[in-house]
Coordinates of C-alpha atoms in Angstrom, one line a residue:
M1 CA 23.8 -50.6 -21.0
A2 CA 27.2 -51.5 -20.7
T3 CA 28.2 -52.7 -16.8
G4 CA 30.7 -50.1 -14.9
E5 CA 33.4 -53.1 -15.1
E6 CA 33.1 -53.4 -19.0
L7 CA 33.1 -49.2 -19.2
T8 CA 36.4 -49.6 -17.1
D9 CA 38.0 -52.1 -19.4
R10 CA 36.8 -49.9 -22.4
F11 CA 38.6 -46.5 -21.5
R12 CA 42.1 -48.1 -20.1
E13 CA 41.9 -49.3 -23.8
L14 CA 41.2 -45.1 -24.9
R15 CA 43.7 -44.1 -22.4
T16 CA 46.4 -46.2 -23.8
S17 CA 46.0 -45.0 -27.4
L18 CA 45.7 -41.5 -26.5
E19 CA 49.0 -42.1 -24.4
A20 CA 50.6 -43.5 -27.8
L21 CA 50.0 -40.6 -29.6
P22 CA 52.3 -37.8 -29.6
E23 CA 52.0 -34.8 -27.5
V24 CA 50.2 -31.6 -28.8
T25 CA 49.4 -28.4 -28.2
E26 CA 47.6 -25.7 -30.1
P27 CA 50.0 -23.5 -31.6
P28 CA 49.5 -19.2 -31.5
K29 CA 47.5 -17.8 -33.6
P30 CA 49.5 -16.0 -36.4
M31 CA 48.3 -13.0 -38.3
L32 CA 44.4 -13.7 -39.3
R33 CA 45.1 -14.0 -43.5
I34 CA 44.0 -10.6 -45.1
L35 CA 41.1 -11.7 -47.1
G36 CA 40.9 -8.5 -49.0
S37 CA 38.1 -8.9 -51.0
A38 CA 34.2 -8.3 -50.2
R39 CA 33.1 -11.0 -53.0
A40 CA 34.5 -14.1 -50.6
E41 CA 32.4 -12.5 -47.6
Q42 CA 29.1 -12.7 -50.3
K43 CA 30.6 -16.4 -50.8
W44 CA 31.1 -17.1 -47.1
N45 CA 27.5 -16.0 -46.5
T46 CA 25.9 -17.6 -49.6
L47 CA 27.3 -21.2 -48.4
L48 CA 26.7 -20.4 -45.1
A49 CA 22.8 -19.9 -46.2
Y50 CA 22.2 -23.1 -47.8
F51 CA 23.4 -25.1 -45.6
L52 CA 21.1 -23.6 -43.1
D53 CA 17.8 -23.7 -45.2
P54 CA 16.2 -27.1 -44.4
S55 CA 14.2 -26.5 -48.2
Q56 CA 18.1 -26.9 -50.6
P57 CA 18.9 -30.3 -51.8
H58 CA 22.1 -30.9 -49.5
G59 CA 20.4 -34.0 -47.8
F60 CA 20.9 -32.2 -44.3
G61 CA 16.7 -31.6 -44.1
A62 CA 17.2 -28.9 -41.1
D63 CA 19.8 -30.6 -38.5
L64 CA 22.4 -28.3 -39.6
L65 CA 19.8 -25.3 -38.9
K66 CA 18.8 -26.4 -35.3
A67 CA 22.2 -27.1 -34.5
F68 CA 23.4 -23.7 -35.5
L69 CA 20.6 -22.1 -33.4
D70 CA 21.2 -24.7 -30.2
K71 CA 25.0 -23.3 -30.6
A72 CA 24.2 -19.9 -30.7
G73 CA 21.9 -20.2 -27.6
Q74 CA 24.1 -21.6 -26.1
M75 CA 26.9 -19.5 -26.5
T76 CA 25.5 -16.0 -26.2
D77 CA 23.2 -16.9 -23.5
D78 CA 20.5 -15.7 -25.7
E79 CA 18.2 -19.0 -26.2
I80 CA 16.4 -19.1 -30.1
K81 CA 13.4 -20.7 -28.8
Y82 CA 11.8 -22.2 -32.3
Y83 CA 9.2 -25.3 -32.2
H84 CA 9.4 -27.8 -35.0
R85 CA 6.3 -26.6 -36.9
D86 CA 8.6 -23.5 -37.0
I87 CA 11.6 -25.4 -39.3
E88 CA 9.1 -26.8 -41.4
R89 CA 7.9 -23.4 -43.0
V90 CA 11.5 -21.7 -42.0
S91 CA 12.5 -19.6 -45.0
V92 CA 16.4 -18.4 -45.2
E93 CA 17.7 -16.0 -47.6
T94 CA 21.2 -13.1 -47.8
E95 CA 21.1 -10.1 -48.7
V96 CA 18.2 -9.1 -47.6
T97 CA 17.4 -5.0 -48.0
S98 CA 14.8 -3.1 -46.1
P99 CA 13.1 0.4 -47.2
Q100 CA 15.6 2.3 -45.4
S101 CA 18.4 0.7 -47.2
N102 CA 19.5 -1.8 -44.5
R103 CA 21.1 -5.2 -46.1
L104 CA 21.1 -7.8 -43.8
D105 CA 24.0 -10.8 -45.2
I106 CA 21.5 -13.6 -43.9
L107 CA 18.1 -13.8 -42.5
I108 CA 16.1 -16.7 -40.8
R109 CA 12.7 -16.4 -40.3
A110 CA 9.8 -18.5 -39.1
P111 CA 6.7 -16.3 -40.1
D112 CA 5.4 -14.2 -37.6
E113 CA 7.3 -16.3 -35.1
W114 CA 10.4 -15.3 -34.7
F115 CA 13.5 -14.0 -36.8
V116 CA 17.3 -14.4 -37.0
C117 CA 19.6 -11.4 -38.5
I118 CA 22.8 -12.6 -39.6
E119 CA 25.8 -10.1 -39.9
S120 CA 28.6 -11.8 -40.6
K121 CA 32.8 -11.0 -41.1
V122 CA 35.3 -13.1 -42.7
D123 CA 38.1 -10.4 -42.7
A124 CA 36.4 -6.2 -42.3
S125 CA 35.3 -5.1 -39.5
E126 CA 32.0 -3.6 -39.1
G127 CA 30.5 -0.8 -40.9
D128 CA 29.9 2.7 -39.3
Q129 CA 26.7 2.0 -36.8
Q130 CA 26.1 -0.8 -38.7
T131 CA 24.6 -3.2 -35.7
Q132 CA 23.1 -0.6 -34.5
R133 CA 21.6 0.4 -37.6
Y134 CA 19.5 -2.9 -38.1
V135 CA 18.4 -3.4 -34.7
E136 CA 16.3 0.2 -35.1
D137 CA 15.0 -0.3 -38.3
T138 CA 11.9 -0.9 -38.6
H139 CA 11.6 -3.7 -41.1
I140 CA 13.6 -6.8 -41.8
G141 CA 12.9 -6.2 -45.6
N142 CA 9.8 -5.4 -46.7
E143 CA 8.3 -7.1 -43.2
E144 CA 7.5 -4.9 -40.2
K145 CA 9.4 -6.2 -37.3
D146 CA 5.9 -5.6 -35.4
E147 CA 4.5 -8.5 -37.0
Y148 CA 6.8 -10.5 -34.7
P149 CA 7.2 -10.5 -30.7
K150 CA 9.3 -8.4 -29.3
D151 CA 10.8 -11.4 -27.5
G152 CA 11.2 -13.7 -31.1
R153 CA 13.6 -10.6 -32.5
Y154 CA 17.5 -12.0 -32.8
Y155 CA 20.5 -10.4 -34.2
L156 CA 23.5 -12.2 -34.3
F157 CA 27.3 -11.1 -35.7
L158 CA 29.6 -13.8 -37.1
S159 CA 33.3 -13.2 -36.7
K160 CA 36.5 -14.3 -36.3
E161 CA 37.2 -14.9 -32.5
Y162 CA 39.6 -11.9 -31.4
A163 CA 37.9 -9.5 -33.8
P164 CA 35.9 -6.5 -32.3
D165 CA 32.8 -7.4 -31.0
S166 CA 29.3 -5.9 -32.5
S167 CA 28.6 -2.2 -31.2
A168 CA 24.2 -2.6 -31.2
C169 CA 23.2 -3.7 -28.0
G170 CA 20.6 -6.3 -29.5
F171 CA 23.0 -8.3 -31.2
E172 CA 24.9 -11.3 -29.7
D173 CA 28.6 -11.7 -30.6
L174 CA 29.3 -15.5 -32.2
P175 CA 32.9 -16.6 -33.7
W176 CA 33.1 -18.9 -36.6
R177 CA 34.5 -21.1 -34.5
D178 CA 31.5 -22.0 -32.8
V179 CA 29.8 -22.6 -36.0
V180 CA 32.1 -25.1 -37.3
E181 CA 31.7 -26.9 -34.0
A182 CA 28.3 -26.7 -34.3
F183 CA 28.4 -28.7 -37.5
Q184 CA 31.7 -30.5 -36.4
S185 CA 29.4 -32.2 -33.9
E186 CA 26.6 -32.8 -36.3
L187 CA 28.9 -34.7 -38.9
N188 CA 30.3 -36.5 -35.6
L189 CA 26.8 -38.0 -35.2
S190 CA 25.5 -38.9 -38.2
H191 CA 27.4 -42.1 -38.8
G192 CA 26.7 -41.7 -42.9
R193 CA 23.2 -40.8 -43.2
Y194 CA 23.9 -37.7 -44.9
P195 CA 24.8 -37.8 -48.6
E196 CA 28.4 -37.9 -49.0
R197 CA 28.9 -35.4 -51.4
S198 CA 27.0 -32.7 -49.1
V199 CA 29.4 -34.1 -47.0
S200 CA 32.3 -33.5 -48.8
Q201 CA 31.3 -29.7 -49.3
L202 CA 30.4 -28.8 -46.3
E203 CA 33.7 -30.0 -45.2
D204 CA 35.2 -28.3 -47.7
F205 CA 33.3 -25.0 -45.9
L206 CA 34.6 -25.7 -42.7
S207 CA 38.2 -26.2 -44.2
T208 CA 37.9 -22.8 -45.3
I209 CA 37.2 -21.2 -42.7
I210 CA 39.1 -23.0 -40.2
T211 CA 42.4 -22.2 -42.3
V212 CA 41.1 -18.2 -43.1
T213 CA 40.6 -18.2 -39.8
N214 CA 43.4 -19.7 -38.3
M215 CA 41.8 -22.3 -35.7
E216 CA 44.3 -24.5 -36.4
E217 CA 47.7 -25.9 -38.3
D218 CA 49.2 -28.6 -39.9
D219 CA 50.5 -30.8 -37.1
F220 CA 47.9 -29.7 -34.6
E221 CA 44.9 -30.9 -37.1
Q222 CA 46.6 -34.3 -37.9
I223 CA 47.0 -34.7 -34.2
Q224 CA 43.2 -34.0 -33.8
K225 CA 41.5 -35.9 -36.5
E226 CA 43.4 -39.3 -34.7
K227 CA 41.7 -38.3 -31.5
V228 CA 38.3 -37.7 -33.5
Q229 CA 38.4 -41.4 -34.8
L230 CA 38.8 -42.6 -31.5
L231 CA 36.6 -40.5 -30.4
N232 CA 34.2 -41.7 -33.1
E233 CA 35.5 -45.4 -32.0
Y234 CA 34.1 -44.5 -28.2
R235 CA 31.6 -42.3 -29.0
D236 CA 28.3 -44.9 -27.2
D237 CA 30.6 -45.6 -24.3
I238 CA 31.4 -41.5 -24.1
D239 CA 28.1 -40.5 -24.9
E240 CA 26.1 -42.8 -22.1
L241 CA 28.9 -41.6 -19.4
Y242 CA 27.7 -37.6 -20.4
N243 CA 23.8 -38.9 -20.7
A244 CA 24.5 -39.5 -17.1
A245 CA 25.9 -35.9 -16.5
E246 CA 23.2 -34.9 -18.1
A247 CA 20.6 -36.4 -16.6
L248 CA 22.1 -35.3 -12.9
R249 CA 22.3 -31.9 -14.2
Q250 CA 18.8 -31.9 -15.6
R251 CA 17.4 -33.0 -12.3
A252 CA 19.3 -29.8 -10.4
V253 CA 18.4 -27.5 -12.8
E254 CA 14.5 -28.3 -11.3
D255 CA 15.7 -27.9 -8.2
W256 CA 18.8 -25.6 -8.1
P257 CA 17.4 -22.2 -5.2
E258 CA 17.0 -25.9 -2.4
L259 CA 20.6 -26.9 -3.1
F260 CA 22.2 -24.0 -3.3
I261 CA 20.9 -22.4 0.6
A262 CA 21.3 -26.2 1.4
H263 CA 25.1 -25.6 0.8
I264 CA 25.9 -22.2 1.8
D265 CA 26.7 -20.8 5.4
G266 CA 23.2 -19.6 6.7
D267 CA 25.6 -16.2 7.9
V268 CA 26.6 -15.9 4.9
W269 CA 23.4 -15.5 2.9
T270 CA 21.4 -12.9 4.5
D271 CA 17.6 -11.5 3.4
E272 CA 19.1 -8.8 1.3
W273 CA 20.0 -11.9 -1.1
T274 CA 17.2 -12.7 -3.4
L275 CA 17.0 -16.5 -5.8
R276 CA 15.2 -15.8 -9.3
D277 CA 14.1 -19.2 -9.7
N278 CA 11.7 -18.9 -12.2
P279 CA 12.1 -19.9 -14.8
K280 CA 14.9 -22.1 -12.1
R281 CA 16.9 -22.6 -15.5
F282 CA 18.2 -19.4 -15.6
G283 CA 20.5 -19.6 -11.9
C284 CA 20.0 -15.9 -11.0
I285 CA 20.9 -14.8 -7.9
F286 CA 20.4 -11.0 -7.2
K287 CA 20.9 -8.1 -4.3
H288 CA 17.8 -6.1 -2.9
G289 CA 17.8 -3.1 -5.1
W290 CA 19.4 -4.5 -8.1
Y291 CA 15.9 -5.1 -9.6
L292 CA 14.5 -2.1 -10.1
D293 CA 10.7 -1.6 -11.9
S294 CA 9.5 0.3 -14.8
E295 CA 7.4 2.3 -12.9
N296 CA 9.3 4.5 -10.5
L297 CA 12.5 2.5 -10.6
E298 CA 11.5 1.4 -6.7
P299 CA 13.3 -2.0 -5.8
T300 CA 11.0 -5.3 -6.8
T301 CA 12.0 -8.7 -6.4
N302 CA 9.2 -9.8 -9.5
A303 CA 11.7 -9.8 -13.3
Q304 CA 8.3 -8.9 -15.2
E305 CA 7.6 -5.4 -13.2
T306 CA 11.1 -4.4 -14.8
Q307 CA 10.1 -4.7 -18.5
G308 CA 9.6 -1.6 -19.8
S309 CA 11.2 1.4 -21.1
T310 CA 13.8 2.4 -17.7
G311 CA 13.2 -0.9 -15.5
L312 CA 16.5 -2.6 -14.8
R313 CA 17.4 -5.9 -14.2
L314 CA 21.2 -6.8 -12.4
H315 CA 21.9 -9.9 -11.4
F316 CA 24.7 -12.5 -10.8
N317 CA 23.6 -15.8 -12.7
H318 CA 25.6 -18.7 -12.9
L319 CA 24.5 -21.4 -16.8
I320 CA 23.4 -24.5 -14.9
R321 CA 21.1 -24.6 -18.0
N322 CA 24.1 -25.1 -20.4
E323 CA 24.9 -29.1 -20.7
E324 CA 28.9 -28.4 -20.5
S325 CA 28.2 -27.5 -16.7
F326 CA 28.1 -31.0 -16.1
A327 CA 29.8 -32.6 -18.6
R328 CA 32.8 -30.6 -18.5
G329 CA 32.5 -29.8 -14.9
Q330 CA 32.8 -26.6 -15.0
L331 CA 30.7 -23.6 -13.0
T332 CA 30.2 -20.3 -15.0
Y333 CA 29.3 -17.2 -12.7
R334 CA 28.7 -13.7 -13.8
L335 CA 27.5 -10.2 -13.7
R336 CA 24.9 -9.4 -16.1
S337 CA 21.8 -6.7 -17.2
P338 CA 20.1 -7.8 -19.7
T339 CA 17.4 -5.0 -20.0
S340 CA 18.6 -2.6 -22.5
V341 CA 17.6 0.8 -21.0
E342 CA 18.9 4.5 -19.4
L343 CA 20.1 3.4 -16.4
R344 CA 21.8 0.7 -17.8
E345 CA 23.7 3.1 -19.9
E346 CA 24.3 4.9 -16.9
F347 CA 25.7 2.5 -15.0
H348 CA 28.1 0.8 -17.4
R349 CA 29.9 4.3 -17.8
L350 CA 30.4 5.0 -14.1
Y351 CA 31.5 0.9 -14.1
N352 CA 33.9 1.6 -16.8
G353 CA 35.2 4.9 -15.5
K354 CA 35.3 6.6 -11.9
Y355 CA 34.8 3.2 -10.1
Q356 CA 37.6 1.0 -12.9
E357 CA 40.0 1.9 -10.1
K358 CA 38.3 0.8 -7.0
L359 CA 37.1 -2.1 -8.9
E360 CA 39.9 -3.7 -10.2
P361 CA 41.9 -4.8 -7.0
V362 CA 38.8 -6.7 -5.9
L363 CA 38.4 -8.9 -9.5
D364 CA 42.4 -9.1 -9.8
E365 CA 42.8 -10.6 -6.4
R366 CA 39.9 -13.1 -6.9
G367 CA 41.1 -13.8 -10.7
I368 CA 37.4 -12.2 -12.1
T369 CA 37.6 -11.4 -15.5
N370 CA 36.4 -7.6 -16.4
V371 CA 34.8 -8.0 -19.0
G372 CA 33.0 -4.5 -19.3
N373 CA 30.1 -4.7 -21.7
K374 CA 27.1 -3.1 -21.3
R375 CA 25.4 -6.8 -21.0
D376 CA 28.3 -8.6 -19.2
Y377 CA 30.3 -7.1 -17.0
M378 CA 32.5 -9.9 -15.0
R379 CA 32.6 -13.2 -15.1
K380 CA 34.5 -16.3 -13.9
T381 CA 34.5 -20.1 -14.6
Y382 CA 35.4 -22.7 -11.5
D383 CA 36.1 -26.6 -11.9
V384 CA 33.4 -28.9 -10.2
D385 CA 34.5 -32.1 -8.8
Q386 CA 33.0 -33.8 -11.1
A387 CA 33.4 -37.4 -9.5
N388 CA 30.5 -35.7 -6.5
L389 CA 28.1 -34.5 -8.9
P390 CA 25.3 -32.9 -8.7
E391 CA 26.6 -32.0 -4.6
S392 CA 29.7 -30.4 -6.0
Y393 CA 28.3 -28.2 -8.2
F394 CA 26.6 -26.3 -5.3
E395 CA 29.3 -26.6 -2.7
T396 CA 31.3 -24.7 -5.9
L397 CA 28.3 -22.0 -6.7
A398 CA 28.2 -21.3 -2.8
V399 CA 31.9 -20.8 -3.0
A400 CA 31.0 -18.8 -5.8
F401 CA 28.5 -16.6 -3.8
E402 CA 30.9 -16.0 -1.4
E403 CA 33.6 -14.8 -3.2
H404 CA 32.0 -12.2 -5.3
L405 CA 30.3 -10.3 -1.8
P406 CA 33.0 -8.0 -2.0
V407 CA 32.3 -7.8 -5.7
A408 CA 29.0 -6.8 -5.0
E409 CA 29.2 -4.3 -2.4
V410 CA 31.2 -2.0 -5.2
V411 CA 28.3 -3.0 -7.5
G412 CA 25.7 -1.5 -5.5
E413 CA 27.7 1.9 -5.0
I414 CA 27.8 1.6 -8.6
L415 CA 24.0 1.4 -9.3
D416 CA 23.0 4.0 -6.8
E417 CA 24.8 6.3 -7.7
A418 CA 23.7 5.6 -11.7
V419 CA 20.0 5.6 -10.3
A420 CA 20.3 9.0 -8.6
N421 CA 21.9 10.3 -11.6
V422 CA 18.9 9.1 -13.4
K423 CA 16.2 10.1 -11.2
D424 CA 18.3 13.8 -11.0
E425 CA 18.4 13.9 -14.7
R426 CA 14.6 13.6 -15.0
I427 CA 13.6 16.4 -12.5
D428 CA 16.4 19.0 -14.3
S429 CA 14.5 18.1 -17.4

């Protein structure tokens, strides 16, 4: 392990090398190149499935599959829980058709444990209720979904970064950029242990993705390659610093409720607010009445009581579980409702309808992004002072909490009306 003085000297050299490179910014993205061929899309699916399949003779083993699953979990906040024994018996298939004639582009499954359905788009948009049909289908191929636990069913929609998202609530959206980043990170860490031919094949595929989706242009790409060479040279030093940040983050994950409360003004934090600290890694903060049980839509603080066909969970959460929160000095705070029920539909309708006039000035004044999806409603990312981690993270979280208090008042109004509407509708029916 390098000393502090040695690291200082090494990074002084790195800074000199970086300053010698010409300044370059990522260019604006031009119009997406039109492929105009469903056959090309099928080729992308075939290549992706090949590299994800541990049983194929590419020499990557399960490394790319795990990198893909981990990246999908990080970017969608829907962690794909797998064990090494699952990976040993996982299967990866393409063009899997169910008895209801729904054809999945790629299906990854660990028998009886979990499956991942992937619908990918290169240039085309989603077909008529395509993803909704996949979620509602009782089968994956000829296999019944009931053979898998409900928390072991995952749906991913791959597309260009600025293309329309999937329409189904069950699907999580993942841009091709994240696939490229996951695979490139694995190659950067490989240190030559993979077969050269397979590495060349994968790099060629990634180059195709980058070109078609207009992720980079030639001048920009060239400078980035030179920086990647520097990254390779200083990889061990950088990893040592990131490992230090990760060690702090893991400790903070365990104690985040106590650390947060210690940094917030007692006048701001009141009994109407609750921290969901089981599991602690999700970082959920919600107001009384935002968790409603499945029995009678009555307020609860027990997330288990909300699981069912009617219960609701609505909360702010902060993504402390993501390594980037400390590694990049960022805190993302968002309003989220992960329960797909009738009440969420009504809340979503009111949120994006009559309450927008009231919400927009409150959000704009605070620089909060108004997302408006059924699962994610708003989001703001804060910069964290990395020099003072972990305390600075929770100081920033306290700022985010307080800044969102006026927003929470409007959110509460929307939820109250949504609950009243749903209850009235049930009485009428």
